[in-house]
Every structure is written in structure tokens, then in C-alpha cells.
Amino acid sequence: MKKDFLTLSDLTRIEMELLLRRAADLKSGKNTGLSPLAGKNIGLFFEKPSTRTRLSFEAGIFQLGGNAICMTPNELQLGRGETISDTARTISRYLNAVMMRTFSHATLETVAANSSIPVINGLSDLHHPCQALADVLTLIEKKGTLKGLKLAFIGDGNNVCNSLIEAAAILEFNLIIASPEGFEPHSGILDSARASAKSEIIVLRDPKEAAVMADAVYTDVWVSMGQEKGAEEKKKKFTDYQINAKLLSCAKKDVVVLHCLPAHRGEEITAEIMDGPHSVVFDQAENRLHTQKALLEMLVT
Ligand code: CP
Ligand code: NVA
């Protein structure tokens, strides 16, 4: 039976730990000579721009011996009105899996329901689970363990934040989120994560309170793709939520700073912090490659 990866909760804790171990092995060059995707075609579908997701999937599929086929809606009959469910049924006949970046999470669910191949979420309005896999690998690398770890997410309670909430519940690390009023993470995702979590998942208002004694601080853009309407007004509500030297001084001395990228330097994070000694953002970007290769091995082969 096929297995989709639409949200992080599609993996059990055991599967996620296995995947993270395999990603670390792939990164260190262990058993990398295998070509588990030989003869297989993986579709990569983008309704929105992408640098990291597109390149890490395309490069990773090549390294695993497979073939990547990139698509945008307007290159397909989808752009001329063919339904998403008919598209899903058709592509299942040619491809072995499809990764999709969509505006609406419901589009991914429709594709998953109408196709016989694994569907991987490469970012939707609600979740960014591939990002969260790379994030936890980065935290393990930099901090040694997730046990007792305190991660502060400061900013918009968006897709990236929602997937980190699921990661915290599944892998049992503490997550303290600080967001302005009206920009908290999705309440349904938060409630179901809290219902199963053994660790703390807290949402508060004050960024300093979140950053105090944090082992890691994470931020993302204040305006996500597709949410540009009213962006300037929105940004004014986030000025106190910038990751800068002053805010970081509340955290532990050896705090690491994460950002899924792309960053808007001078908005949610200063250039000084992005380029400074605490920043691990490019290691984090690299880890997209290793975790997604492990994910493809798990779902497709
Ligand atoms: N972090 C991330 O998903 O980056 P891209 O938008 O460049 O794919
Ligand atoms: N929250 C951002 C993440 C980009 C990788 C967005 O959805 O645009």
C-alpha cells in the first residue's frame, strides 16, 4: 500500500528516527553507492517558486539513480481546466511518486486521494514537513540530542511553524512559540499535537520570554508566499519579533539560529545574525538534501 507524506504526522516516531539515522548515514557517505530509484520517475510539481525544495529534490533523485520531472500548472492541461483529480489519476500511470508545492493543502489531499503513488508535500499553506525533517536533523547535529531541548520559534505561526509543532510532539522536544496577536499557529494542529505531546508546546506573545535560555531560535518570513495582500500592514505588527543581537542575548550562550530560507534580511532576521557565529541556516538548507533522500528511499523503493 502506498504511503503519502502530507504532514509530519504521516510518520511514526520510529519511522522518523529511522529516517533521520539514514539521512545522517547518507550525509556521511555510508551506503551511498546504491541506486534505489533506478528506472523510477519522480514528479516535482510547483504552484509557487522554490530554490531549496526544487534543487534538493532534483539533485537527490539523481544521486539515488532516478529521474526527476519538473512541472508547473501552466505547463500541464491543469492550467486549461483539467481537474486536479483527473491530473492525479493520470500522473499515477507514469510516475513512481510526486512531490507537490501547492497553495492549498486541500489540493495535496485531493491528489493523494486520487492517485496510486506516494504524494509528498513540498510546502502548502498549512504544512512544510520536508523542512521540519531537515530542521530536526540540524538540531540533532548541532546539539547532540533533542532530549530536553528548548526551541523558540519567533514570528508568524505559519506552515513552517505548524510542522515544527508536529515535530516537537512526535520527537518530544520543547517548543516555545512567540507570535503577535492574530498570527498564532493553526489551532487544530496545535490542539492535536498537544493532546499527544509529552514535551512542552507553548504559544505566547513576548519574543524575549520565548528566547530566554533557548538552545535554538528559529524564524521564518513574516509574509509567506501567496499571502502578500496587506503585507506592509502585517509587517508593522512584527517589528518586535526580529531576531537580532539584543533578542539573542536572552538565549543560551551557545544558541543556534535556524531559518528555513529564503530570508528577508533586515526584517525577521538581521544580516549580522544570519552571517554570525550562531547561524546554522546553510547547514539546515543542505540537510534538505539528505533527509529527502532518506524519505524517498522509505516511500518509493
Ligand atoms: N525552505 C524552502 O522550502 O525553500 P524554497 O522555497 O527555496 O524551496
Ligand atoms: N513560510 C514560507 C516558507 C518558505 C519556504 C512560505 O510559505 O512562503
CSV table of C-alpha atoms and ligand atoms in Angstrom, one decimal:
chain,number,residue,atom,x,y,z
A,1,MET,CA,0.0,0.0,0.0
A,2,LYS,CA,1.3,3.5,-0.9
A,3,LYS,CA,2.3,5.9,1.8
A,4,ASP,CA,1.9,9.7,1.5
A,5,PHE,CA,3.8,12.3,3.3
A,6,LEU,CA,1.4,15.3,3.5
A,7,THR,CA,2.2,16.2,7.1
A,8,LEU,CA,4.9,15.2,9.6
A,9,SER,CA,2.3,13.1,11.4
A,10,ASP,CA,2.2,10.7,8.5
A,11,LEU,CA,5.4,9.2,10.0
A,12,THR,CA,5.5,7.4,13.3
A,13,ARG,CA,8.2,8.3,15.8
A,14,ILE,CA,10.1,5.1,14.9
A,15,GLU,CA,9.9,5.8,11.2
A,16,MET,CA,11.1,9.3,11.8
A,17,GLU,CA,14.1,8.2,13.9
A,18,LEU,CA,15.0,5.6,11.2
A,19,LEU,CA,14.7,8.2,8.5
A,20,LEU,CA,16.9,10.7,10.5
A,21,ARG,CA,19.6,8.0,11.1
A,22,ARG,CA,19.5,7.1,7.4
A,23,ALA,CA,19.8,10.7,6.4
A,24,ALA,CA,22.9,11.1,8.7
A,25,ASP,CA,24.4,8.0,7.1
A,26,LEU,CA,23.7,9.3,3.6
A,27,LYS,CA,25.3,12.6,4.6
A,28,SER,CA,28.4,10.8,5.9
A,29,GLY,CA,28.7,8.8,2.7
A,30,LYS,CA,27.6,5.4,4.1
A,31,ASN,CA,25.9,3.0,1.6
A,32,THR,CA,25.6,5.8,-0.9
A,33,GLY,CA,26.6,3.7,-3.9
A,34,LEU,CA,23.1,2.2,-4.1
A,35,SER,CA,20.7,3.3,-6.8
A,36,PRO,CA,17.3,2.6,-5.2
A,37,LEU,CA,15.5,4.9,-7.6
A,38,ALA,CA,17.0,3.3,-10.8
A,39,GLY,CA,14.3,3.3,-13.5
A,40,LYS,CA,11.9,5.3,-11.4
A,41,ASN,CA,10.4,8.7,-12.3
A,42,ILE,CA,9.5,11.2,-9.6
A,43,GLY,CA,7.4,14.2,-10.5
A,44,LEU,CA,8.1,17.6,-8.9
A,45,PHE,CA,5.1,20.0,-9.2
A,46,PHE,CA,5.3,23.7,-8.2
A,47,GLU,CA,2.5,26.2,-7.9
A,48,LYS,CA,4.9,28.6,-6.3
A,49,PRO,CA,8.7,29.4,-6.7
A,50,SER,CA,11.3,27.3,-5.0
A,51,THR,CA,15.1,27.2,-4.7
A,52,ARG,CA,15.9,24.7,-2.0
A,53,THR,CA,13.0,22.3,-2.4
A,54,ARG,CA,13.4,22.1,-6.2
A,55,LEU,CA,17.2,21.7,-6.3
A,56,SER,CA,17.5,19.4,-3.3
A,57,PHE,CA,14.8,17.0,-4.7
A,58,GLU,CA,16.2,17.1,-8.2
A,59,ALA,CA,19.8,16.6,-7.1
A,60,GLY,CA,18.8,13.9,-4.5
A,61,ILE,CA,16.7,12.0,-7.1
A,62,PHE,CA,19.7,12.0,-9.5
A,63,GLN,CA,22.0,10.8,-6.7
A,64,LEU,CA,19.6,7.9,-6.0
A,65,GLY,CA,19.6,6.9,-9.6
A,66,GLY,CA,16.2,8.2,-10.5
A,67,ASN,CA,14.7,10.7,-12.9
A,68,ALA,CA,13.0,14.0,-11.8
A,69,ILE,CA,10.3,15.6,-14.0
A,70,CYS,CA,9.5,19.2,-13.0
A,71,MET,CA,6.1,20.6,-13.7
A,72,THR,CA,4.2,23.9,-13.2
A,73,PRO,CA,0.3,24.1,-13.6
A,74,ASN,CA,0.5,26.1,-16.8
A,75,GLU,CA,2.7,23.5,-18.5
A,76,LEU,CA,0.0,20.9,-17.8
A,77,GLN,CA,-3.6,20.8,-19.0
A,78,LEU,CA,-4.4,21.7,-15.4
A,79,GLY,CA,-3.8,25.3,-16.5
A,80,ARG,CA,-6.5,24.9,-19.1
A,81,GLY,CA,-9.1,23.5,-16.7
A,82,GLU,CA,-8.4,19.7,-16.4
A,83,THR,CA,-9.4,18.8,-12.9
A,84,ILE,CA,-6.8,18.1,-10.2
A,85,SER,CA,-8.3,14.7,-9.6
A,86,ASP,CA,-8.1,13.7,-13.3
A,87,THR,CA,-4.5,15.0,-13.3
A,88,ALA,CA,-3.7,12.9,-10.3
A,89,ARG,CA,-5.2,9.8,-11.8
A,90,THR,CA,-3.2,10.3,-15.0
A,91,ILE,CA,0.2,11.1,-13.5
A,92,SER,CA,-0.1,7.9,-11.3
A,93,ARG,CA,0.2,5.9,-14.5
A,94,TYR,CA,3.6,7.3,-15.4
A,95,LEU,CA,5.3,8.3,-12.2
A,96,ASN,CA,6.5,6.4,-9.1
A,97,ALA,CA,5.9,9.3,-6.7
A,98,VAL,CA,5.1,13.0,-6.9
A,99,MET,CA,6.3,15.9,-4.7
A,100,MET,CA,4.0,18.9,-4.8
A,101,ARG,CA,4.2,22.5,-3.6
A,102,THR,CA,0.7,23.9,-3.6
A,103,PHE,CA,-1.2,27.0,-2.3
A,104,SER,CA,-3.9,25.0,-0.7
A,105,HIS,CA,-3.3,21.9,1.4
A,106,ALA,CA,-6.6,20.6,0.1
A,107,THR,CA,-5.1,20.2,-3.3
A,108,LEU,CA,-2.5,17.8,-1.9
A,109,GLU,CA,-5.2,15.8,-0.2
A,110,THR,CA,-7.2,15.6,-3.5
A,111,VAL,CA,-4.1,14.3,-5.3
A,112,ALA,CA,-3.3,11.8,-2.6
A,113,ALA,CA,-6.9,10.5,-2.6
A,114,ASN,CA,-6.9,10.1,-6.4
A,115,SER,CA,-3.5,8.6,-7.1
A,116,SER,CA,-1.9,5.3,-6.5
A,117,ILE,CA,1.6,6.7,-6.0
A,118,PRO,CA,3.1,8.4,-2.9
A,119,VAL,CA,2.4,12.1,-2.6
A,120,ILE,CA,5.0,14.2,-0.8
A,121,ASN,CA,4.2,17.7,0.5
A,122,GLY,CA,6.9,20.2,-0.7
A,123,LEU,CA,5.0,23.0,1.2
A,124,SER,CA,1.4,24.0,1.4
A,125,ASP,CA,-0.4,26.8,3.1
A,126,LEU,CA,-0.6,24.6,6.3
A,127,HIS,CA,2.5,22.4,6.4
A,128,HIS,CA,6.1,22.2,5.4
A,129,PRO,CA,7.0,18.7,6.6
A,130,CYS,CA,10.2,18.2,4.4
A,131,GLN,CA,11.6,21.4,6.0
A,132,ALA,CA,10.9,20.1,9.5
A,133,LEU,CA,12.8,16.8,8.8
A,134,ALA,CA,15.9,18.9,7.8
A,135,ASP,CA,15.4,21.1,10.8
A,136,VAL,CA,15.4,18.3,13.3
A,137,LEU,CA,18.4,16.7,11.7
A,138,THR,CA,20.2,20.0,12.0
A,139,LEU,CA,19.2,20.3,15.7
A,140,ILE,CA,20.5,16.8,16.4
A,141,GLU,CA,23.8,17.6,14.6
A,142,LYS,CA,24.3,20.9,16.4
A,143,LYS,CA,23.0,20.0,19.9
A,144,GLY,CA,23.7,16.2,20.1
A,145,THR,CA,20.2,15.3,21.2
A,146,LEU,CA,16.6,16.6,21.2
A,147,LYS,CA,16.1,15.4,24.7
A,148,GLY,CA,15.3,18.4,26.9
A,149,LEU,CA,16.0,20.8,24.1
A,150,LYS,CA,14.2,24.1,24.0
A,151,LEU,CA,13.5,25.6,20.6
A,152,ALA,CA,12.0,29.1,20.4
A,153,PHE,CA,10.0,29.9,17.2
A,154,ILE,CA,9.6,33.6,17.0
A,155,GLY,CA,7.4,35.1,14.3
A,156,ASP,CA,4.5,34.1,12.1
A,157,GLY,CA,2.6,31.0,13.1
A,158,ASN,CA,2.8,29.7,9.6
A,159,ASN,CA,3.3,26.4,7.7
A,160,VAL,CA,6.9,26.0,8.9
A,161,CYS,CA,5.8,26.6,12.5
A,162,ASN,CA,2.9,24.1,12.2
A,163,SER,CA,5.3,21.4,11.0
A,164,LEU,CA,7.7,22.2,13.9
A,165,ILE,CA,4.7,21.8,16.3
A,166,GLU,CA,4.2,18.3,14.9
A,167,ALA,CA,7.9,17.6,15.1
A,168,ALA,CA,8.0,18.6,18.8
A,169,ALA,CA,5.1,16.4,19.6
A,170,ILE,CA,6.5,13.3,17.8
A,171,LEU,CA,10.1,13.7,18.8
A,172,GLU,CA,9.5,15.2,22.3
A,173,PHE,CA,11.4,18.4,22.3
A,174,ASN,CA,10.1,21.7,23.9
A,175,LEU,CA,8.8,24.3,21.5
A,176,ILE,CA,8.0,27.8,22.7
A,177,ILE,CA,6.3,30.0,20.0
A,178,ALA,CA,6.0,33.7,20.2
A,179,SER,CA,3.7,35.3,17.7
A,180,PRO,CA,1.8,38.6,17.5
A,181,GLU,CA,-2.0,38.5,18.2
A,182,GLY,CA,-3.8,37.1,15.2
A,183,PHE,CA,-0.7,35.3,13.9
A,184,GLU,CA,-0.6,32.3,16.1
A,185,PRO,CA,-0.2,28.8,14.6
A,186,HIS,CA,-3.2,26.7,13.4
A,187,SER,CA,-5.3,25.9,16.5
A,188,GLY,CA,-6.3,22.4,15.2
A,189,ILE,CA,-2.7,21.4,14.6
A,190,LEU,CA,-1.7,22.8,18.0
A,191,ASP,CA,-4.5,21.0,19.8
A,192,SER,CA,-3.9,17.6,18.3
A,193,ALA,CA,-0.1,17.9,18.8
A,194,ARG,CA,-0.6,18.9,22.5
A,195,ALA,CA,-3.0,16.0,23.0
A,196,SER,CA,-0.2,13.5,22.3
A,197,ALA,CA,2.9,15.5,23.3
A,198,LYS,CA,5.0,14.6,26.3
A,199,SER,CA,7.0,17.8,25.8
A,200,GLU,CA,6.0,21.4,26.2
A,201,ILE,CA,4.4,23.2,23.3
A,202,ILE,CA,3.7,26.7,24.4
A,203,VAL,CA,2.3,29.8,22.5
A,204,LEU,CA,3.0,33.2,24.0
A,205,ARG,CA,3.2,36.8,22.9
A,206,ASP,CA,6.6,38.1,24.2
A,207,PRO,CA,9.6,37.1,22.0
A,208,LYS,CA,12.0,37.7,24.9
A,209,GLU,CA,10.1,35.3,27.1
A,210,ALA,CA,10.4,32.7,24.3
A,211,ALA,CA,14.1,33.3,23.7
A,212,VAL,CA,15.1,33.1,27.4
A,213,MET,CA,17.5,30.2,27.8
A,214,ALA,CA,16.6,28.8,24.4
A,215,ASP,CA,19.0,26.2,22.9
A,216,ALA,CA,17.9,27.1,19.4
A,217,VAL,CA,15.9,30.1,17.9
A,218,TYR,CA,14.0,29.7,14.7
A,219,THR,CA,12.4,32.3,12.5
A,220,ASP,CA,10.8,32.5,9.1
A,221,VAL,CA,9.5,35.3,6.8
A,222,TRP,CA,6.7,37.5,8.1
A,223,VAL,CA,4.8,37.2,4.8
A,224,SER,CA,4.6,33.8,3.2
A,225,MET,CA,4.1,33.1,-0.5
A,226,GLY,CA,0.5,33.7,-1.5
A,227,GLN,CA,-0.2,36.0,1.5
A,228,GLU,CA,1.2,39.2,0.0
A,229,LYS,CA,-2.1,41.1,0.4
A,230,GLY,CA,-1.8,43.6,3.2
A,231,ALA,CA,1.9,42.7,3.7
A,232,GLU,CA,3.1,46.2,4.7
A,233,GLU,CA,0.4,46.5,7.4
A,234,LYS,CA,1.2,43.0,8.7
A,235,LYS,CA,5.0,43.7,8.9
A,236,LYS,CA,4.4,46.6,11.3
A,237,LYS,CA,2.9,44.1,13.8
A,238,PHE,CA,6.1,42.0,13.7
A,239,THR,CA,8.8,44.7,14.4
A,240,ASP,CA,9.5,43.4,17.9
A,241,TYR,CA,9.8,39.9,16.6
A,242,GLN,CA,13.1,40.4,14.7
A,243,ILE,CA,15.9,38.0,15.5
A,244,ASN,CA,18.8,40.4,16.3
A,245,ALA,CA,21.7,40.6,18.7
A,246,LYS,CA,19.6,42.1,21.5
A,247,LEU,CA,16.9,39.4,21.4
A,248,LEU,CA,19.6,36.6,21.1
A,249,SER,CA,21.3,37.8,24.2
A,250,CYS,CA,18.4,36.3,26.2
A,251,ALA,CA,19.2,32.8,24.9
A,252,LYS,CA,21.9,30.4,25.9
A,253,LYS,CA,25.4,31.4,25.0
A,254,ASP,CA,25.7,28.5,22.6
A,255,VAL,CA,22.3,29.1,21.0
A,256,VAL,CA,21.9,28.1,17.3
A,257,VAL,CA,19.8,30.1,14.9
A,258,LEU,CA,17.7,28.5,12.3
A,259,HIS,CA,15.7,29.8,9.3
A,260,CYS,CA,14.2,27.7,6.6
A,261,LEU,CA,15.2,30.4,4.0
A,262,PRO,CA,14.6,32.4,1.9
A,263,ALA,CA,15.3,35.2,4.5
A,264,HIS,CA,14.4,38.8,4.2
A,265,ARG,CA,17.5,40.3,5.8
A,266,GLY,CA,16.6,43.3,7.9
A,267,GLU,CA,13.0,42.1,8.5
A,268,GLU,CA,12.6,38.9,10.5
A,269,ILE,CA,16.4,38.5,11.0
A,270,THR,CA,19.4,40.9,10.8
A,271,ALA,CA,22.2,40.2,8.4
A,272,GLU,CA,24.6,40.3,11.4
A,273,ILE,CA,22.8,37.2,12.9
A,274,MET,CA,22.3,35.4,9.6
A,275,ASP,CA,26.1,35.7,8.9
A,276,GLY,CA,27.2,35.4,12.5
A,277,PRO,CA,28.6,32.5,14.5
A,278,HIS,CA,25.2,31.3,15.9
A,279,SER,CA,23.7,30.8,12.4
A,280,VAL,CA,23.3,27.3,11.0
A,281,VAL,CA,21.0,28.2,8.2
A,282,PHE,CA,23.1,26.9,5.3
A,283,ASP,CA,23.7,23.5,7.1
A,284,GLN,CA,20.0,23.4,7.6
A,285,ALA,CA,19.5,24.1,3.8
A,286,GLU,CA,22.0,21.3,3.0
A,287,ASN,CA,20.1,18.9,5.2
A,288,ARG,CA,17.0,19.2,3.0
A,289,LEU,CA,19.0,17.0,0.5
A,290,HIS,CA,19.9,14.2,2.9
A,291,THR,CA,16.6,14.0,4.7
A,292,GLN,CA,14.6,14.0,1.4
A,293,LYS,CA,16.8,11.2,0.0
A,294,ALA,CA,16.1,9.1,3.1
A,295,LEU,CA,12.4,9.9,2.7
A,296,LEU,CA,12.4,8.9,-1.0
A,297,GLU,CA,14.1,5.6,0.0
A,298,MET,CA,11.5,5.0,2.6
A,299,LEU,CA,8.4,5.8,0.5
A,300,VAL,CA,9.4,4.9,-3.1
A,301,THR,CA,11.7,1.9,-3.0
B,1,CP,N1,12.9,26.4,2.6
B,1,CP,C1,12.4,26.2,1.4
B,1,CP,O1,11.4,25.4,1.2
B,1,CP,O2,13.0,26.9,0.4
B,1,CP,P1,12.5,27.1,-1.1
B,1,CP,O3,11.2,27.9,-1.1
B,1,CP,O4,13.6,27.8,-1.8
B,1,CP,O5,12.2,25.7,-1.7
B,2,NVA,N1,6.6,30.3,5.2
B,2,NVA,C1,7.3,30.4,3.9
B,2,NVA,C2,8.2,29.3,3.8
B,2,NVA,C3,9.1,29.4,2.5
B,2,NVA,C4,10.0,28.2,2.4
B,2,NVA,C5,6.3,30.5,2.8
B,2,NVA,O1,5.3,29.7,2.8
B,2,NVA,O2,6.4,31.3,1.9
